[in-house]
Tab-separated table of N, CA and C and ligand atoms in Angstrom:
chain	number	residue	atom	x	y	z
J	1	UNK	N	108.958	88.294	111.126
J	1	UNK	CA	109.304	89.686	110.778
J	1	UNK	C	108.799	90.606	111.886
J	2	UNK	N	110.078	91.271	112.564
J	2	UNK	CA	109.412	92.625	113.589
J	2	UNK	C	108.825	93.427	113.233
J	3	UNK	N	107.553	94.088	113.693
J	3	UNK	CA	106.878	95.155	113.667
J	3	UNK	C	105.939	94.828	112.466
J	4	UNK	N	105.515	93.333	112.000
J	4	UNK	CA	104.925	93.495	110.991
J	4	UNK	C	103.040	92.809	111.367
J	5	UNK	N	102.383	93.857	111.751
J	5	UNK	CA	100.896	93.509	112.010
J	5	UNK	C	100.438	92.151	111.458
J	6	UNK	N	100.360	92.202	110.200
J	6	UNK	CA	100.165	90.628	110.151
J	6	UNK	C	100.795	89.559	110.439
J	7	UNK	N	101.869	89.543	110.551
J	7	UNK	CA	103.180	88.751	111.488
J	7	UNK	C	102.246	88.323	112.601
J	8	UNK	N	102.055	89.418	113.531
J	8	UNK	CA	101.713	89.185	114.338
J	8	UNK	C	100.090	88.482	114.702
J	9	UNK	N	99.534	88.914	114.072
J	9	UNK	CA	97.873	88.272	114.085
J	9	UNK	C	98.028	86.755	113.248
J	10	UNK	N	99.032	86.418	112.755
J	10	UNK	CA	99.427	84.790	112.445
J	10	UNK	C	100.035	84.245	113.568
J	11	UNK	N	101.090	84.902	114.321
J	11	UNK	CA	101.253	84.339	115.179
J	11	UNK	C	100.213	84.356	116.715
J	12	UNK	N	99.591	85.121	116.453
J	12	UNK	CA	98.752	85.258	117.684
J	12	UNK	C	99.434	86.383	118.617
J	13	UNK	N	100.209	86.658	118.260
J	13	UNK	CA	100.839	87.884	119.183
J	13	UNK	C	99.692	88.924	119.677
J	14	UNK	N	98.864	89.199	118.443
J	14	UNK	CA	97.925	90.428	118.516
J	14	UNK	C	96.775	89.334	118.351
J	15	UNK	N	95.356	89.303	119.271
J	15	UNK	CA	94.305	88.857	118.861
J	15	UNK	C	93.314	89.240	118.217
J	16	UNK	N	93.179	88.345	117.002
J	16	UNK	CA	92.256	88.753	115.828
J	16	UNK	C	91.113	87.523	116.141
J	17	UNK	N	90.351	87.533	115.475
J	17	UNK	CA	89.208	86.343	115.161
J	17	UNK	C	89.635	86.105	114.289
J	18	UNK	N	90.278	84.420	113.926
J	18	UNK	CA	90.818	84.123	112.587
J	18	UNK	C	89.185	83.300	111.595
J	19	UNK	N	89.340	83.459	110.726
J	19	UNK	CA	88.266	83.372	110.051
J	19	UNK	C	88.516	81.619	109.640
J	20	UNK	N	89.573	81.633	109.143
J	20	UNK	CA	90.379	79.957	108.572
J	20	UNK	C	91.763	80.552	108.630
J	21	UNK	N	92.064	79.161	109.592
J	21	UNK	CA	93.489	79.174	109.273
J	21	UNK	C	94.173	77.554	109.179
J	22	UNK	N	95.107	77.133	108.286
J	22	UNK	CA	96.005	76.093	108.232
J	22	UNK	C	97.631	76.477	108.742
J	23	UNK	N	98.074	75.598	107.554
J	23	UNK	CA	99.472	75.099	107.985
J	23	UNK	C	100.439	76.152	107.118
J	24	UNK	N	99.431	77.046	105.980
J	24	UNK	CA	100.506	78.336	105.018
J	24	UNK	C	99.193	79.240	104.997
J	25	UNK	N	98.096	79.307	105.359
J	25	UNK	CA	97.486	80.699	104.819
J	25	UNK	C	96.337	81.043	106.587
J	26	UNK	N	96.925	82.173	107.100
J	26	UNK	CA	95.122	82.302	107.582
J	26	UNK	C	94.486	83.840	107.283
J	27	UNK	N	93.396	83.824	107.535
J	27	UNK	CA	92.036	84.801	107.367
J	27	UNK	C	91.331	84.882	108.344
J	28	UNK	N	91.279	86.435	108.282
J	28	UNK	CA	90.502	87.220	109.347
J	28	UNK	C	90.099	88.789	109.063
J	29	UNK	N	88.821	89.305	109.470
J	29	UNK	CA	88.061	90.328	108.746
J	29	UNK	C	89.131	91.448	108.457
J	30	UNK	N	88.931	92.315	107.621
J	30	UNK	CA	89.161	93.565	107.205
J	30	UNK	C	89.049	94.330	108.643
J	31	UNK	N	89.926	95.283	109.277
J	31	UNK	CA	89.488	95.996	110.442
J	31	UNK	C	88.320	97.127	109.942
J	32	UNK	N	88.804	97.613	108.264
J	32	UNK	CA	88.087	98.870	108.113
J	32	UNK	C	87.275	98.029	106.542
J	33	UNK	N	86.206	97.541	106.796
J	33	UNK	CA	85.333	96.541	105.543
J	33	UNK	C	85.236	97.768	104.306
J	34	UNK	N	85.259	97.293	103.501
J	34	UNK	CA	84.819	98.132	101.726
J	34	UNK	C	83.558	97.354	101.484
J	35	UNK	N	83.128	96.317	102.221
J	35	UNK	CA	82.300	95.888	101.262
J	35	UNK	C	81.418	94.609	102.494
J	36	UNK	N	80.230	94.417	102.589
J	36	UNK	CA	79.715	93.460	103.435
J	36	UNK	C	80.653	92.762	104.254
J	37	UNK	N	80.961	91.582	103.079
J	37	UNK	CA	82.152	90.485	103.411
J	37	UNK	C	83.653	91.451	102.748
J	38	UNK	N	84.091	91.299	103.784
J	38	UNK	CA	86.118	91.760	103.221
J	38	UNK	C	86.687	90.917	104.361
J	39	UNK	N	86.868	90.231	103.279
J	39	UNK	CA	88.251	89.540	104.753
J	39	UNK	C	89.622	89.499	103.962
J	40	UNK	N	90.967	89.125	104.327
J	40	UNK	CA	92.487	89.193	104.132
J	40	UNK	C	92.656	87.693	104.750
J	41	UNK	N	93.304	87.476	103.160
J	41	UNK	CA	93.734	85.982	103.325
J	41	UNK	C	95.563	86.671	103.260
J	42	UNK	N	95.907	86.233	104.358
J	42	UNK	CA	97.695	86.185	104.114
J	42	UNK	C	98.263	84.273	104.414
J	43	UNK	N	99.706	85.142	103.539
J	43	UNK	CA	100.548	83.582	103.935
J	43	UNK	C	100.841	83.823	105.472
J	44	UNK	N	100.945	82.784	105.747
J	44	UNK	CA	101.820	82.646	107.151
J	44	UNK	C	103.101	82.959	107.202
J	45	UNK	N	103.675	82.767	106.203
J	45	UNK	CA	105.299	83.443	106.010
J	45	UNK	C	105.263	85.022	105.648
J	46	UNK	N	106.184	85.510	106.579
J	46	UNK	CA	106.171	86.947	105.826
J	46	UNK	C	106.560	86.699	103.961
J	47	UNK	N	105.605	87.768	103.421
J	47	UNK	CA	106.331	88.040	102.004
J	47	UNK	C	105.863	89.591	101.578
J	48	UNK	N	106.824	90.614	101.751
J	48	UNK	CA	106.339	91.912	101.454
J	48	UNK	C	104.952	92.098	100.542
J	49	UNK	N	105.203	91.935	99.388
J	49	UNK	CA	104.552	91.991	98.330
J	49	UNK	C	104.847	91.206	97.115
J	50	UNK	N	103.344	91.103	96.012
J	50	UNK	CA	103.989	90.400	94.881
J	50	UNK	C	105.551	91.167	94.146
J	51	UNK	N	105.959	91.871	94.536
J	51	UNK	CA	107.063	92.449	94.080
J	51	UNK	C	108.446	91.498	94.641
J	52	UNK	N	108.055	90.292	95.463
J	52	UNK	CA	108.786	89.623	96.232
J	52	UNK	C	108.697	88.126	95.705
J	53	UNK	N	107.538	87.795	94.952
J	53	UNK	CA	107.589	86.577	95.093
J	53	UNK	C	108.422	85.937	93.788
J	54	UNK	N	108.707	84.431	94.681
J	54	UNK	CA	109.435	83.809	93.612
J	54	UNK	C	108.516	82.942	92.669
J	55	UNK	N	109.259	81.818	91.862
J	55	UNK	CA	108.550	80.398	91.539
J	55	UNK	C	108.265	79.737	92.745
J	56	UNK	N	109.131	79.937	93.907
J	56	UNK	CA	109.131	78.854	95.095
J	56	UNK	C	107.671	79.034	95.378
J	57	UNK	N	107.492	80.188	95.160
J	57	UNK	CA	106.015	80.591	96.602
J	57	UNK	C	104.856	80.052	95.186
J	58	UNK	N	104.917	79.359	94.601
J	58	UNK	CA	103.770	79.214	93.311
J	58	UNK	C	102.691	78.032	94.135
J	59	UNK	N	103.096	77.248	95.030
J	59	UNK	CA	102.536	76.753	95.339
J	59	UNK	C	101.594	77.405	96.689
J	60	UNK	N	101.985	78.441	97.336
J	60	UNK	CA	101.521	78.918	98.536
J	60	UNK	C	100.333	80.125	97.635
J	61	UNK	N	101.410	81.059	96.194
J	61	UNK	CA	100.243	81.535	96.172
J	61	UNK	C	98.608	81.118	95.406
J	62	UNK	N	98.899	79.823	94.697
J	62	UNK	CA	97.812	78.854	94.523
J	62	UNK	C	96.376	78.922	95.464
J	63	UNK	N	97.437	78.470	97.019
J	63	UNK	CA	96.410	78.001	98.106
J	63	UNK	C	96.115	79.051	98.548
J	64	UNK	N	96.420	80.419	98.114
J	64	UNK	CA	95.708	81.631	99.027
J	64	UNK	C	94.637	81.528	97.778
J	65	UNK	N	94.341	81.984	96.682
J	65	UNK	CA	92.943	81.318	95.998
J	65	UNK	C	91.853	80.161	96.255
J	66	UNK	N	92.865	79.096	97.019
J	66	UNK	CA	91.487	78.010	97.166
J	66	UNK	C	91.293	78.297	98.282
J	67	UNK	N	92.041	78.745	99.185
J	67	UNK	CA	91.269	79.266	100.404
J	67	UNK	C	90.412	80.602	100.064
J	68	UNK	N	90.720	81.519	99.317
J	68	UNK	CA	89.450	82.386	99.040
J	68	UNK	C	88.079	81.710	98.671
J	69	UNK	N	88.320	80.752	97.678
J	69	UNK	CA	87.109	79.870	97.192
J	69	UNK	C	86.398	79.302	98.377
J	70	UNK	N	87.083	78.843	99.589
J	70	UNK	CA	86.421	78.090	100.626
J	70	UNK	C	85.367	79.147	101.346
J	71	UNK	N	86.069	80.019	101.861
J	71	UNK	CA	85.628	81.084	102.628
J	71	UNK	C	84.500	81.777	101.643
J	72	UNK	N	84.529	81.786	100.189
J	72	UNK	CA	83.588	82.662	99.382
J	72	UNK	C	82.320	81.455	99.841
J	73	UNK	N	82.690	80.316	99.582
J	73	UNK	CA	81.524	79.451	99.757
J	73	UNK	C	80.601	79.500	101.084
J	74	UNK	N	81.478	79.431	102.420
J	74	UNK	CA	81.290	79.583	103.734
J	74	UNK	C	80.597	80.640	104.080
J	75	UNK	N	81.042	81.542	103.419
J	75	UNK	CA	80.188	83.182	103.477
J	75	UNK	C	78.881	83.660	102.909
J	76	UNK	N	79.212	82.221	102.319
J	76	UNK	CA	77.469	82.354	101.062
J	76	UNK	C	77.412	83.248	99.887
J	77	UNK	N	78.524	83.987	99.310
J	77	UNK	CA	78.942	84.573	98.427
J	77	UNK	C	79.437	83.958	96.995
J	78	UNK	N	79.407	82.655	97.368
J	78	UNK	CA	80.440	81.988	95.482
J	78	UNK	C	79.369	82.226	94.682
J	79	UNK	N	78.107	82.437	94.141
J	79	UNK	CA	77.359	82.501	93.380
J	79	UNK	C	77.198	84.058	93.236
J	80	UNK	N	76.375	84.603	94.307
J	80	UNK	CA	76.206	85.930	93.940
J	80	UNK	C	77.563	87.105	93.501
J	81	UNK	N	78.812	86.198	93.879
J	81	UNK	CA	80.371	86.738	93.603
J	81	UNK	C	81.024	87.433	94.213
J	82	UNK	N	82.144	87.932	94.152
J	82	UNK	CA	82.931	88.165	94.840
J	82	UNK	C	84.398	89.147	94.115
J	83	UNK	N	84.954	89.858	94.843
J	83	UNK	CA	86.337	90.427	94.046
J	83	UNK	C	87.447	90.042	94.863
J	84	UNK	N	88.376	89.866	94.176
J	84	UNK	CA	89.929	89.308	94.873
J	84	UNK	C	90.904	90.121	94.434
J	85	UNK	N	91.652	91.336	95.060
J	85	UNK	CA	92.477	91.933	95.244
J	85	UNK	C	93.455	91.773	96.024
J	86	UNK	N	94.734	92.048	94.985
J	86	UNK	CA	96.291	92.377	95.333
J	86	UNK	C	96.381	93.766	95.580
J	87	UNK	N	97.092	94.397	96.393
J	87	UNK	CA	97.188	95.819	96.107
J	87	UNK	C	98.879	95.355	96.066
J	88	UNK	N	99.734	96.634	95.205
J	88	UNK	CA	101.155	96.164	95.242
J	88	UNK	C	101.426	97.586	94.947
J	89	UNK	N	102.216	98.111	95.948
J	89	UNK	CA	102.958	99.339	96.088
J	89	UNK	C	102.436	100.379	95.990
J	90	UNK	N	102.847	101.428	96.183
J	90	UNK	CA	102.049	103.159	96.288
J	90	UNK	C	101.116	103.281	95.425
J	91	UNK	N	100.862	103.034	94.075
J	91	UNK	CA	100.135	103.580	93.244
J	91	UNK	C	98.611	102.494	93.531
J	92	UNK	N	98.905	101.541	93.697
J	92	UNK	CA	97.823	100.965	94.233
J	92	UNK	C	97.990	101.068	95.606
J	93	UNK	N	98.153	101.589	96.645
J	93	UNK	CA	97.555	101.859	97.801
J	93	UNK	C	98.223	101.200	98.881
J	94	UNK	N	98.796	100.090	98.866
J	94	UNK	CA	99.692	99.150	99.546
J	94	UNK	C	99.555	99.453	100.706
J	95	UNK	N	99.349	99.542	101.756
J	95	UNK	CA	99.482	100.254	103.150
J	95	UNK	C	99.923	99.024	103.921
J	96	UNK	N	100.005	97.782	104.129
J	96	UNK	CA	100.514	96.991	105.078
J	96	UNK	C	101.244	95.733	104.081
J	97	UNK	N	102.648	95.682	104.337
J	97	UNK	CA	103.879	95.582	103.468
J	97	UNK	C	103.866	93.910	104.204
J	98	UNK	N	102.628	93.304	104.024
J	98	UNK	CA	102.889	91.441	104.283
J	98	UNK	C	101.654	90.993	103.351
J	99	UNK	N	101.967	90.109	102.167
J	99	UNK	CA	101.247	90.274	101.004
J	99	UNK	C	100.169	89.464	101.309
J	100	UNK	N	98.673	90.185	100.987
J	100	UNK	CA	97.559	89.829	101.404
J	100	UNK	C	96.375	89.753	100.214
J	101	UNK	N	95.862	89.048	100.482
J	101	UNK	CA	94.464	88.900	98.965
J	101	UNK	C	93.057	89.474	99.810
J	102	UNK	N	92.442	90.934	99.098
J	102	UNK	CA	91.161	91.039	99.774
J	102	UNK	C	89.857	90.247	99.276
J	103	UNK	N	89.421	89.712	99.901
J	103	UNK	CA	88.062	89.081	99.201
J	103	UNK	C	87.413	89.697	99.594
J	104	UNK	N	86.538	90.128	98.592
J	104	UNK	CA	85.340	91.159	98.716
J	104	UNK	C	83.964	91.289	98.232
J	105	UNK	N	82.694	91.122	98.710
J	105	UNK	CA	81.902	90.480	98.605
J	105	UNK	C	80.306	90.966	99.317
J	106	UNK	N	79.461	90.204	98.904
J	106	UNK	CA	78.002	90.418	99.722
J	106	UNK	C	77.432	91.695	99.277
J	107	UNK	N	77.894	92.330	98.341
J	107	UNK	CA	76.977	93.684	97.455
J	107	UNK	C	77.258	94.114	96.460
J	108	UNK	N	76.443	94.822	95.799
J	108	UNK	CA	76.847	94.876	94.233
J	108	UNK	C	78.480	96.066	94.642
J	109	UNK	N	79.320	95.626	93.789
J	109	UNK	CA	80.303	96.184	93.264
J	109	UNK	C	79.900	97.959	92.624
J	110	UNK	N	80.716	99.020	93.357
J	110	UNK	CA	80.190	100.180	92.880
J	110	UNK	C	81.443	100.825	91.867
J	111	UNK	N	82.318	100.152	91.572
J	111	UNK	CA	82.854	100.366	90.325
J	111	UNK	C	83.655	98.950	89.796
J	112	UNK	N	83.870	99.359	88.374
J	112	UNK	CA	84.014	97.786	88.189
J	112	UNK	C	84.773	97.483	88.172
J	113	UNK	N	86.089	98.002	88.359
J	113	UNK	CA	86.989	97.713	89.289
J	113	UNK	C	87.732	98.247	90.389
J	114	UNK	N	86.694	98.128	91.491
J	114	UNK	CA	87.333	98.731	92.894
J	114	UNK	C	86.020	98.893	93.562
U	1	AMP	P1	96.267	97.299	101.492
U	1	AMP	O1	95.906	98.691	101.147
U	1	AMP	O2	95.984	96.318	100.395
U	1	AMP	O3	97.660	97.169	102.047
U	1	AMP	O4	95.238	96.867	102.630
U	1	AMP	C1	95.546	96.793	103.975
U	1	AMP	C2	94.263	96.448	104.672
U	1	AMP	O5	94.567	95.968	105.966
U	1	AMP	C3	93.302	97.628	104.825
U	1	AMP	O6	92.075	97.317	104.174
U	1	AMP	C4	93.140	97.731	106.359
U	1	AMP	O7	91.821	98.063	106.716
U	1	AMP	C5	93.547	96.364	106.836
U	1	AMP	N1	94.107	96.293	108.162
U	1	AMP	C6	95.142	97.012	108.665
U	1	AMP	N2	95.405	96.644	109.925
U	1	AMP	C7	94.545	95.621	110.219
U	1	AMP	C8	94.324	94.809	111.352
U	1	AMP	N3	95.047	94.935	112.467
U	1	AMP	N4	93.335	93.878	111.311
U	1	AMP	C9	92.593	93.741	110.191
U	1	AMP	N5	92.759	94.470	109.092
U	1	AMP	C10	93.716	95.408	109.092
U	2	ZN	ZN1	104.565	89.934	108.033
């Protein structure tokens, strides 16, 4: 997909520090952090938003969760916890239109949800 920032930091077009990456999901920090640990797990395939997905993608969006789980572990966060956010369209905030999970983490939570 043209002009799409995360497009590009999967493909390497733009250099990021990838945090983990495979063969359908990679991760790499938040540019602007909310929280200690924030990193963005995306698919490797463009997919706008959950407003896009099918049954097909049930298996891709599975593995963007166990890859959060890996990275929560790696980060030293699975115990003390963590938040996993979708944002999906204007009213939640959506600002970059290639669907991404924030993991968020390493301090207490200052509302309880967000
Ligand atoms: P959302 O509001 O869920 O669409 O979140 C988009 C997130 O992407 C924001 O938290 C931004 O700080 C982050 N972001 C935007 N551009 C980049 C980038 N080039 N590298 C890393 N994070 C980015
Ligand atoms: Zn994209």
């Amino acid at each position: 997909m043209e002009d799409c920032i995360f497009c590009k930091i999967v493909s390497g077009e733009i250099s990021t520090e990838k945090v983990y990456e495979d063969d359908q999901v990679t991760a790499f920090h938040d540019a602007n952090p909310a929280a200690p640990t924030h990193i963005l797990i995306v698919p490797n395939r463009h997919i706008r938003s959950i407003n896009q997905v099918t049954a097909e993608d049930e298996q891709l969006l599975g593995h963007l969760f166990t890859a959060a789980r890996l990275l929560a572990e790696q980060r030293g966060i699975a115990s003390s916890g963590y938040r996993l956010i979708i944002n999906t369209g204007p009213d939640a905030g959506q600002a970059v239109f290639h669907l991404h999970l924030h993991l968020l983490g390493g301090g207490r939570m200052k509302h309880p949800m967000g």
